[in-house]
Amino acid sequence: MTDPRTPSAPSQPAAPAQATGVSAGAEGNWFGYRPVDPDAKSGLVRAVFDSVAGRYDLMNDLMSGGIHRLWKDTLMEMVAPRADMTLLDVAGGTGDIAFRFLERGGGRAVVCDITESMVRVGRDRSYDRNLLTGVNWTVGDAERLPIASRSVDAYTIAFGLRNVTRIDAALSEARRVLKPGGKFFCLEFSHVVLPVLREIYDVYSFQVLPRLGRMVAGDEDSYRYLAESIRRFPEQQAMVKRIEAAGFGAVRVRNLTGGIAAIHSGWRI
């Protein structure tokens, strides 16, 4: 398997002006701060998540201080599950979003993830929760979903869009699988809007987080990539424009915890 390791990060956090976003469509050329062949990126991403699959929730706890659980609850409030709804959760690996959907009265959930080891973890967790029906698991790429067109009522992707090779292709696929009027939601680590918090979060992301990854999970390189991938992700308003360009209406962004994360939402036109 391709080695996911990246060059060592600088001792000081990268300046936001240098680290924020890439031009539309160019994200496939980067694996964190490392330039790569777009055809190689998905394999590198799979290697990262193969490495962290067994401790994925711990990873999110380290990256968010545990607040990701509240963010996911907020996301589910926006989804507003109903018994007649089918949810597709992309990059949904360990099942956090699907489980919340079903436990709040949702009808059926389909979890799709590019990494088979993440899907195995999620399926095992569903057995632990005695969720034996109502959720289906499949391995697939966000850019080429193994899902029928116009077949789902809601599409969610949490902490996954920044890892795809071609964001616009993934957005196009989201529109394809949604029924007309279906709801799109993306929860993602984003760009901090409070200057003081930005400085603190940069220090945490680039100096503290990789060391925690090494000490707690024995994997510094994957955690460094994840911090870098956040800085490469488009800023909030740029993401709004790309979602609109993909064929969604009423696109909105809701910043969480000062922009450490954000939820983008829209309706399939």
PDB file of C-alpha atoms in Angstrom:
ATOM      1  CA  MET A   1       0.000   0.000   0.000  1.00  0.00           C
ATOM      2  CA  THR A   2       1.193   3.520  -0.731  1.00  0.00           C
ATOM      3  CA  ASP A   3       2.931   5.138   2.218  1.00  0.00           C
ATOM      4  CA  PRO A   4       0.694   7.949   3.559  1.00  0.00           C
ATOM      5  CA  ARG A   5       3.489   9.743   5.340  1.00  0.00           C
ATOM      6  CA  THR A   6       4.123  13.373   4.529  1.00  0.00           C
ATOM      7  CA  PRO A   7       7.233  15.507   5.043  1.00  0.00           C
ATOM      8  CA  SER A   8       7.669  16.843   8.555  1.00  0.00           C
ATOM      9  CA  ALA A   9       5.670  19.971   9.337  1.00  0.00           C
ATOM     10  CA  PRO A  10       7.538  23.170  10.197  1.00  0.00           C
ATOM     11  CA  SER A  11       8.115  23.863  13.856  1.00  0.00           C
ATOM     12  CA  GLN A  12       5.781  26.861  13.662  1.00  0.00           C
ATOM     13  CA  PRO A  13       2.201  26.692  12.368  1.00  0.00           C
ATOM     14  CA  ALA A  14       1.827  27.667   8.747  1.00  0.00           C
ATOM     15  CA  ALA A  15       0.522  31.165   8.175  1.00  0.00           C
ATOM     16  CA  PRO A  16      -3.157  31.152   7.263  1.00  0.00           C
ATOM     17  CA  ALA A  17      -2.509  33.272   4.162  1.00  0.00           C
ATOM     18  CA  GLN A  18      -0.245  30.550   2.814  1.00  0.00           C
ATOM     19  CA  ALA A  19      -2.234  27.568   3.986  1.00  0.00           C
ATOM     20  CA  THR A  20      -5.812  28.479   3.209  1.00  0.00           C
ATOM     21  CA  GLY A  21      -7.559  26.742   0.335  1.00  0.00           C
ATOM     22  CA  VAL A  22      -6.584  25.976  -3.234  1.00  0.00           C
ATOM     23  CA  SER A  23      -8.068  27.089  -6.526  1.00  0.00           C
ATOM     24  CA  ALA A  24     -11.304  25.371  -7.529  1.00  0.00           C
ATOM     25  CA  GLY A  25     -10.617  21.947  -8.983  1.00  0.00           C
ATOM     26  CA  ALA A  26      -6.963  21.895  -7.903  1.00  0.00           C
ATOM     27  CA  GLU A  27      -7.462  20.013  -4.626  1.00  0.00           C
ATOM     28  CA  GLY A  28      -6.669  16.724  -6.344  1.00  0.00           C
ATOM     29  CA  ASN A  29      -3.096  17.911  -6.845  1.00  0.00           C
ATOM     30  CA  TRP A  30      -2.463  18.067  -3.112  1.00  0.00           C
ATOM     31  CA  PHE A  31      -2.252  15.558  -0.281  1.00  0.00           C
ATOM     32  CA  GLY A  32      -2.145  17.981   2.628  1.00  0.00           C
ATOM     33  CA  TYR A  33       0.761  20.271   1.715  1.00  0.00           C
ATOM     34  CA  ARG A  34       2.405  17.663  -0.487  1.00  0.00           C
ATOM     35  CA  PRO A  35       1.905  17.871  -4.277  1.00  0.00           C
ATOM     36  CA  VAL A  36       0.734  14.549  -5.724  1.00  0.00           C
ATOM     37  CA  ASP A  37      -0.607  13.028  -8.919  1.00  0.00           C
ATOM     38  CA  PRO A  38      -4.434  13.239  -8.672  1.00  0.00           C
ATOM     39  CA  ASP A  39      -4.672   9.570  -9.646  1.00  0.00           C
ATOM     40  CA  ALA A  40      -2.659   8.667  -6.535  1.00  0.00           C
ATOM     41  CA  LYS A  41      -4.566  10.756  -4.003  1.00  0.00           C
ATOM     42  CA  SER A  42      -7.450   8.381  -3.268  1.00  0.00           C
ATOM     43  CA  GLY A  43      -4.990   5.598  -2.449  1.00  0.00           C
ATOM     44  CA  LEU A  44      -3.113   7.882  -0.075  1.00  0.00           C
ATOM     45  CA  VAL A  45      -6.358   8.866   1.633  1.00  0.00           C
ATOM     46  CA  ARG A  46      -7.417   5.219   1.990  1.00  0.00           C
ATOM     47  CA  ALA A  47      -4.056   4.470   3.597  1.00  0.00           C
ATOM     48  CA  VAL A  48      -4.611   7.229   6.166  1.00  0.00           C
ATOM     49  CA  PHE A  49      -8.045   5.951   7.113  1.00  0.00           C
ATOM     50  CA  ASP A  50      -6.916   2.330   7.126  1.00  0.00           C
ATOM     51  CA  SER A  51      -4.389   3.506   9.695  1.00  0.00           C
ATOM     52  CA  VAL A  52      -6.895   5.339  11.917  1.00  0.00           C
ATOM     53  CA  ALA A  53     -10.049   3.224  11.374  1.00  0.00           C
ATOM     54  CA  GLY A  54      -9.931   1.479  14.738  1.00  0.00           C
ATOM     55  CA  ARG A  55      -9.504   4.795  16.536  1.00  0.00           C
ATOM     56  CA  TYR A  56     -11.480   7.123  14.289  1.00  0.00           C
ATOM     57  CA  ASP A  57     -13.671   8.490  17.084  1.00  0.00           C
ATOM     58  CA  LEU A  58     -10.546   9.155  19.128  1.00  0.00           C
ATOM     59  CA  MET A  59      -9.103  11.022  16.141  1.00  0.00           C
ATOM     60  CA  ASN A  60     -12.158  13.273  15.959  1.00  0.00           C
ATOM     61  CA  ASP A  61     -12.012  13.802  19.716  1.00  0.00           C
ATOM     62  CA  LEU A  62      -8.394  14.937  19.422  1.00  0.00           C
ATOM     63  CA  MET A  63      -9.093  17.182  16.430  1.00  0.00           C
ATOM     64  CA  SER A  64     -12.154  18.858  17.963  1.00  0.00           C
ATOM     65  CA  GLY A  65     -11.681  18.517  21.712  1.00  0.00           C
ATOM     66  CA  GLY A  66     -14.705  16.206  21.740  1.00  0.00           C
ATOM     67  CA  ILE A  67     -16.997  18.903  20.347  1.00  0.00           C
ATOM     68  CA  HIS A  68     -17.563  16.929  17.123  1.00  0.00           C
ATOM     69  CA  ARG A  69     -20.323  15.041  18.942  1.00  0.00           C
ATOM     70  CA  LEU A  70     -22.259  18.280  19.465  1.00  0.00           C
ATOM     71  CA  TRP A  71     -21.612  19.327  15.868  1.00  0.00           C
ATOM     72  CA  LYS A  72     -23.072  16.035  14.647  1.00  0.00           C
ATOM     73  CA  ASP A  73     -26.119  16.544  16.853  1.00  0.00           C
ATOM     74  CA  THR A  74     -26.562  19.998  15.290  1.00  0.00           C
ATOM     75  CA  LEU A  75     -26.266  18.462  11.836  1.00  0.00           C
ATOM     76  CA  MET A  76     -28.967  15.936  12.662  1.00  0.00           C
ATOM     77  CA  GLU A  77     -31.280  18.684  13.918  1.00  0.00           C
ATOM     78  CA  MET A  78     -30.934  20.287  10.485  1.00  0.00           C
ATOM     79  CA  VAL A  79     -31.558  16.977   8.696  1.00  0.00           C
ATOM     80  CA  ALA A  80     -34.788  16.548  10.723  1.00  0.00           C
ATOM     81  CA  PRO A  81     -35.176  12.750  10.311  1.00  0.00           C
ATOM     82  CA  ARG A  82     -38.555  11.272   9.434  1.00  0.00           C
ATOM     83  CA  ALA A  83     -39.750   7.702   9.115  1.00  0.00           C
ATOM     84  CA  ASP A  84     -40.321   8.119   5.375  1.00  0.00           C
ATOM     85  CA  MET A  85     -36.778   9.395   4.683  1.00  0.00           C
ATOM     86  CA  THR A  86     -33.820   7.580   3.164  1.00  0.00           C
ATOM     87  CA  LEU A  87     -30.448   9.042   4.126  1.00  0.00           C
ATOM     88  CA  LEU A  88     -27.203   8.501   2.258  1.00  0.00           C
ATOM     89  CA  ASP A  89     -24.181   9.204   4.453  1.00  0.00           C
ATOM     90  CA  VAL A  90     -21.013   9.408   2.369  1.00  0.00           C
ATOM     91  CA  ALA A  91     -17.606   8.947   3.997  1.00  0.00           C
ATOM     92  CA  GLY A  92     -19.754   7.655   6.830  1.00  0.00           C
ATOM     93  CA  GLY A  93     -17.407   4.844   7.853  1.00  0.00           C
ATOM     94  CA  THR A  94     -17.998   4.255  11.518  1.00  0.00           C
ATOM     95  CA  GLY A  95     -21.704   5.093  11.382  1.00  0.00           C
ATOM     96  CA  ASP A  96     -21.939   8.121  13.675  1.00  0.00           C
ATOM     97  CA  ILE A  97     -24.288  10.044  11.391  1.00  0.00           C
ATOM     98  CA  ALA A  98     -26.380   7.040  10.329  1.00  0.00           C
ATOM     99  CA  PHE A  99     -26.866   5.937  13.935  1.00  0.00           C
ATOM    100  CA  ARG A 100     -28.033   9.409  14.957  1.00  0.00           C
ATOM    101  CA  PHE A 101     -30.446   9.454  12.018  1.00  0.00           C
ATOM    102  CA  LEU A 102     -32.017   6.111  12.931  1.00  0.00           C
ATOM    103  CA  GLU A 103     -32.116   6.822  16.662  1.00  0.00           C
ATOM    104  CA  ARG A 104     -34.031  10.051  15.948  1.00  0.00           C
ATOM    105  CA  GLY A 105     -36.733   8.328  13.921  1.00  0.00           C
ATOM    106  CA  GLY A 106     -35.208   8.211  10.443  1.00  0.00           C
ATOM    107  CA  GLY A 107     -36.445   5.512   8.093  1.00  0.00           C
ATOM    108  CA  ARG A 108     -33.460   3.990   6.275  1.00  0.00           C
ATOM    109  CA  ALA A 109     -29.760   4.852   6.141  1.00  0.00           C
ATOM    110  CA  VAL A 110     -27.141   3.882   3.586  1.00  0.00           C
ATOM    111  CA  VAL A 111     -23.513   4.335   4.606  1.00  0.00           C
ATOM    112  CA  CYS A 112     -20.919   4.588   1.845  1.00  0.00           C
ATOM    113  CA  ASP A 113     -17.183   4.873   2.466  1.00  0.00           C
ATOM    114  CA  ILE A 114     -14.157   4.428   0.221  1.00  0.00           C
ATOM    115  CA  THR A 115     -12.233   2.615   2.962  1.00  0.00           C
ATOM    116  CA  GLU A 116     -13.331  -0.969   3.609  1.00  0.00           C
ATOM    117  CA  SER A 117     -11.787  -1.046   7.082  1.00  0.00           C
ATOM    118  CA  MET A 118     -13.921   1.935   8.114  1.00  0.00           C
ATOM    119  CA  VAL A 119     -17.052   0.169   6.862  1.00  0.00           C
ATOM    120  CA  ARG A 120     -16.128  -2.931   8.885  1.00  0.00           C
ATOM    121  CA  VAL A 121     -15.785  -0.810  12.028  1.00  0.00           C
ATOM    122  CA  GLY A 122     -19.166   0.793  11.392  1.00  0.00           C
ATOM    123  CA  ARG A 123     -20.900  -2.523  10.753  1.00  0.00           C
ATOM    124  CA  ASP A 124     -19.461  -3.949  13.976  1.00  0.00           C
ATOM    125  CA  ARG A 125     -20.669  -0.892  15.869  1.00  0.00           C
ATOM    126  CA  SER A 126     -24.174  -1.355  14.448  1.00  0.00           C
ATOM    127  CA  TYR A 127     -24.234  -4.880  15.896  1.00  0.00           C
ATOM    128  CA  ASP A 128     -23.063  -3.515  19.253  1.00  0.00           C
ATOM    129  CA  ARG A 129     -25.970  -1.045  19.174  1.00  0.00           C
ATOM    130  CA  ASN A 130     -28.403  -3.791  18.120  1.00  0.00           C
ATOM    131  CA  LEU A 131     -29.147  -1.879  14.910  1.00  0.00           C
ATOM    132  CA  LEU A 132     -29.636  -4.968  12.791  1.00  0.00           C
ATOM    133  CA  THR A 133     -32.079  -3.416  10.317  1.00  0.00           C
ATOM    134  CA  GLY A 134     -32.520  -0.017   8.732  1.00  0.00           C
ATOM    135  CA  VAL A 135     -28.894   0.540   7.740  1.00  0.00           C
ATOM    136  CA  ASN A 136     -26.961  -0.748   4.739  1.00  0.00           C
ATOM    137  CA  TRP A 137     -23.201  -0.567   4.263  1.00  0.00           C
ATOM    138  CA  THR A 138     -21.314  -0.232   0.999  1.00  0.00           C
ATOM    139  CA  VAL A 139     -17.775   0.520  -0.125  1.00  0.00           C
ATOM    140  CA  GLY A 140     -17.666   3.251  -2.743  1.00  0.00           C
ATOM    141  CA  ASP A 141     -16.087   6.472  -3.955  1.00  0.00           C
ATOM    142  CA  ALA A 142     -17.836   9.813  -3.348  1.00  0.00           C
ATOM    143  CA  GLU A 143     -17.020  10.736  -6.952  1.00  0.00           C
ATOM    144  CA  ARG A 144     -18.631   7.559  -8.374  1.00  0.00           C
ATOM    145  CA  LEU A 145     -21.337   6.511  -5.954  1.00  0.00           C
ATOM    146  CA  PRO A 146     -22.791   2.987  -6.315  1.00  0.00           C
ATOM    147  CA  ILE A 147     -26.236   4.475  -5.678  1.00  0.00           C
ATOM    148  CA  ALA A 148     -29.178   4.884  -8.054  1.00  0.00           C
ATOM    149  CA  SER A 149     -30.041   8.347  -9.343  1.00  0.00           C
ATOM    150  CA  ARG A 150     -32.810  10.272  -7.562  1.00  0.00           C
ATOM    151  CA  SER A 151     -33.088   7.623  -4.862  1.00  0.00           C
ATOM    152  CA  VAL A 152     -32.378   9.364  -1.526  1.00  0.00           C
ATOM    153  CA  ASP A 153     -34.094  12.133   0.424  1.00  0.00           C
ATOM    154  CA  ALA A 154     -31.032  13.459   2.244  1.00  0.00           C
ATOM    155  CA  TYR A 155     -27.292  13.332   1.590  1.00  0.00           C
ATOM    156  CA  THR A 156     -24.760  13.918   4.349  1.00  0.00           C
ATOM    157  CA  ILE A 157     -20.987  13.962   4.314  1.00  0.00           C
ATOM    158  CA  ALA A 158     -19.217  14.668   7.609  1.00  0.00           C
ATOM    159  CA  PHE A 159     -15.468  15.313   7.712  1.00  0.00           C
ATOM    160  CA  GLY A 160     -15.104  13.667   4.320  1.00  0.00           C
ATOM    161  CA  LEU A 161     -15.385  16.202   1.508  1.00  0.00           C
ATOM    162  CA  ARG A 162     -11.925  17.678   2.092  1.00  0.00           C
ATOM    163  CA  ASN A 163     -10.406  14.240   1.449  1.00  0.00           C
ATOM    164  CA  VAL A 164     -11.919  13.609  -1.983  1.00  0.00           C
ATOM    165  CA  THR A 165      -9.790  14.102  -5.069  1.00  0.00           C
ATOM    166  CA  ARG A 166     -12.306  16.193  -7.014  1.00  0.00           C
ATOM    167  CA  ILE A 167     -14.748  18.114  -4.839  1.00  0.00           C
ATOM    168  CA  ASP A 168     -16.891  19.252  -7.760  1.00  0.00           C
ATOM    169  CA  ALA A 169     -17.302  15.667  -8.973  1.00  0.00           C
ATOM    170  CA  ALA A 170     -18.449  14.626  -5.495  1.00  0.00           C
ATOM    171  CA  LEU A 171     -20.959  17.494  -5.405  1.00  0.00           C
ATOM    172  CA  SER A 172     -22.269  16.472  -8.822  1.00  0.00           C
ATOM    173  CA  GLU A 173     -22.745  12.917  -7.564  1.00  0.00           C
ATOM    174  CA  ALA A 174     -24.571  14.214  -4.494  1.00  0.00           C
ATOM    175  CA  ARG A 175     -27.027  16.012  -6.753  1.00  0.00           C
ATOM    176  CA  ARG A 176     -27.436  12.945  -8.972  1.00  0.00           C
ATOM    177  CA  VAL A 177     -28.472  10.593  -6.166  1.00  0.00           C
ATOM    178  CA  LEU A 178     -30.806  13.058  -4.437  1.00  0.00           C
ATOM    179  CA  LYS A 179     -34.461  13.228  -5.317  1.00  0.00           C
ATOM    180  CA  PRO A 180     -35.631  16.635  -6.593  1.00  0.00           C
ATOM    181  CA  GLY A 181     -36.054  18.760  -3.490  1.00  0.00           C
ATOM    182  CA  GLY A 182     -33.743  16.472  -1.525  1.00  0.00           C
ATOM    183  CA  LYS A 183     -31.479  17.964   1.121  1.00  0.00           C
ATOM    184  CA  PHE A 184     -27.674  18.218   0.991  1.00  0.00           C
ATOM    185  CA  PHE A 185     -25.541  18.655   4.113  1.00  0.00           C
ATOM    186  CA  CYS A 186     -21.777  18.870   4.508  1.00  0.00           C
ATOM    187  CA  LEU A 187     -20.230  19.050   7.983  1.00  0.00           C
ATOM    188  CA  GLU A 188     -16.548  19.804   7.699  1.00  0.00           C
ATOM    189  CA  PHE A 189     -13.631  21.292   9.563  1.00  0.00           C
ATOM    190  CA  SER A 190     -13.379  24.775   8.126  1.00  0.00           C
ATOM    191  CA  HIS A 191     -11.650  28.141   8.533  1.00  0.00           C
ATOM    192  CA  VAL A 192     -11.753  29.924  11.875  1.00  0.00           C
ATOM    193  CA  VAL A 193     -13.398  33.352  11.659  1.00  0.00           C
ATOM    194  CA  LEU A 194     -12.193  34.710  15.019  1.00  0.00           C
ATOM    195  CA  PRO A 195      -8.561  35.983  14.803  1.00  0.00           C
ATOM    196  CA  VAL A 196      -7.615  35.063  18.377  1.00  0.00           C
ATOM    197  CA  LEU A 197      -9.104  31.585  18.069  1.00  0.00           C
ATOM    198  CA  ARG A 198      -7.391  31.128  14.679  1.00  0.00           C
ATOM    199  CA  GLU A 199      -3.946  31.608  16.188  1.00  0.00           C
ATOM    200  CA  ILE A 200      -4.658  29.178  19.011  1.00  0.00           C
ATOM    201  CA  TYR A 201      -6.138  26.588  16.654  1.00  0.00           C
ATOM    202  CA  ASP A 202      -3.174  26.818  14.271  1.00  0.00           C
ATOM    203  CA  VAL A 203      -0.764  26.103  17.108  1.00  0.00           C
ATOM    204  CA  TYR A 204      -2.926  23.197  18.258  1.00  0.00           C
ATOM    205  CA  SER A 205      -3.351  21.766  14.750  1.00  0.00           C
ATOM    206  CA  PHE A 206       0.265  21.901  13.617  1.00  0.00           C
ATOM    207  CA  GLN A 207       2.221  21.510  16.844  1.00  0.00           C
ATOM    208  CA  VAL A 208       0.025  19.709  19.362  1.00  0.00           C
ATOM    209  CA  LEU A 209      -2.210  17.450  17.260  1.00  0.00           C
ATOM    210  CA  PRO A 210       0.543  15.500  15.423  1.00  0.00           C
ATOM    211  CA  ARG A 211       2.296  14.851  18.732  1.00  0.00           C
ATOM    212  CA  LEU A 212      -0.941  13.646  20.286  1.00  0.00           C
ATOM    213  CA  GLY A 213      -1.410  11.382  17.282  1.00  0.00           C
ATOM    214  CA  ARG A 214       2.016   9.902  17.893  1.00  0.00           C
ATOM    215  CA  MET A 215       1.516   9.448  21.629  1.00  0.00           C
ATOM    216  CA  VAL A 216      -2.093   8.239  21.646  1.00  0.00           C
ATOM    217  CA  ALA A 217      -2.440   6.438  18.304  1.00  0.00           C
ATOM    218  CA  GLY A 218       1.188   5.847  17.308  1.00  0.00           C
ATOM    219  CA  ASP A 219       0.540   7.727  14.057  1.00  0.00           C
ATOM    220  CA  GLU A 220       1.918  11.255  13.785  1.00  0.00           C
ATOM    221  CA  ASP A 221       1.937  11.455   9.981  1.00  0.00           C
ATOM    222  CA  SER A 222      -1.766  10.758   9.450  1.00  0.00           C
ATOM    223  CA  TYR A 223      -2.734  13.393  11.983  1.00  0.00           C
ATOM    224  CA  ARG A 224      -0.421  15.926  10.351  1.00  0.00           C
ATOM    225  CA  TYR A 225      -2.062  15.218   6.989  1.00  0.00           C
ATOM    226  CA  LEU A 226      -5.511  15.731   8.485  1.00  0.00           C
ATOM    227  CA  ALA A 227      -4.497  19.130   9.900  1.00  0.00           C
ATOM    228  CA  GLU A 228      -3.000  20.155   6.563  1.00  0.00           C
ATOM    229  CA  SER A 229      -6.071  18.984   4.643  1.00  0.00           C
ATOM    230  CA  ILE A 230      -8.253  21.324   6.687  1.00  0.00           C
ATOM    231  CA  ARG A 231      -6.141  24.309   5.642  1.00  0.00           C
ATOM    232  CA  ARG A 232      -6.352  23.215   2.000  1.00  0.00           C
ATOM    233  CA  PHE A 233     -10.158  23.042   2.093  1.00  0.00           C
ATOM    234  CA  PRO A 234     -12.025  25.983   0.471  1.00  0.00           C
ATOM    235  CA  GLU A 235     -13.149  28.812   2.709  1.00  0.00           C
ATOM    236  CA  GLN A 236     -16.812  28.937   3.647  1.00  0.00           C
ATOM    237  CA  GLN A 237     -18.098  31.366   1.001  1.00  0.00           C
ATOM    238  CA  ALA A 238     -16.032  29.762  -1.749  1.00  0.00           C
ATOM    239  CA  MET A 239     -17.653  26.465  -0.823  1.00  0.00           C
ATOM    240  CA  VAL A 240     -21.110  28.059  -1.024  1.00  0.00           C
ATOM    241  CA  LYS A 241     -20.412  29.074  -4.632  1.00  0.00           C
ATOM    242  CA  ARG A 242     -19.208  25.614  -5.594  1.00  0.00           C
ATOM    243  CA  ILE A 243     -22.292  23.952  -4.109  1.00  0.00           C
ATOM    244  CA  GLU A 244     -24.517  26.397  -5.988  1.00  0.00           C
ATOM    245  CA  ALA A 245     -22.607  25.704  -9.213  1.00  0.00           C
ATOM    246  CA  ALA A 246     -23.278  21.977  -8.722  1.00  0.00           C
ATOM    247  CA  GLY A 247     -27.024  22.572  -8.982  1.00  0.00           C
ATOM    248  CA  PHE A 248     -28.189  23.253  -5.431  1.00  0.00           C
ATOM    249  CA  GLY A 249     -30.440  26.082  -4.290  1.00  0.00           C
ATOM    250  CA  ALA A 250     -30.898  27.986  -1.029  1.00  0.00           C
ATOM    251  CA  VAL A 251     -27.291  27.174  -0.108  1.00  0.00           C
ATOM    252  CA  ARG A 252     -26.379  28.301   3.391  1.00  0.00           C
ATOM    253  CA  VAL A 253     -23.394  27.990   5.697  1.00  0.00           C
ATOM    254  CA  ARG A 254     -23.566  27.749   9.478  1.00  0.00           C
ATOM    255  CA  ASN A 255     -20.308  28.253  11.345  1.00  0.00           C
ATOM    256  CA  LEU A 256     -19.759  26.147  14.453  1.00  0.00           C
ATOM    257  CA  THR A 257     -17.401  27.028  17.315  1.00  0.00           C
ATOM    258  CA  GLY A 258     -16.121  30.149  15.613  1.00  0.00           C
ATOM    259  CA  GLY A 259     -15.638  28.465  12.252  1.00  0.00           C
ATOM    260  CA  ILE A 260     -13.545  25.525  13.447  1.00  0.00           C
ATOM    261  CA  ALA A 261     -16.262  23.586  11.667  1.00  0.00           C
ATOM    262  CA  ALA A 262     -19.108  24.575   9.367  1.00  0.00           C
ATOM    263  CA  ILE A 263     -22.265  23.008   7.992  1.00  0.00           C
ATOM    264  CA  HIS A 264     -23.121  23.782   4.376  1.00  0.00           C
ATOM    265  CA  SER A 265     -26.653  22.936   3.315  1.00  0.00           C
ATOM    266  CA  GLY A 266     -28.801  23.232   0.223  1.00  0.00           C
ATOM    267  CA  TRP A 267     -31.683  21.774  -1.753  1.00  0.00           C
ATOM    268  CA  ARG A 268     -31.381  19.754  -4.929  1.00  0.00           C
ATOM    269  CA  ILE A 269     -32.934  21.786  -7.723  1.00  0.00           C
TER     270      ILE A 269
END
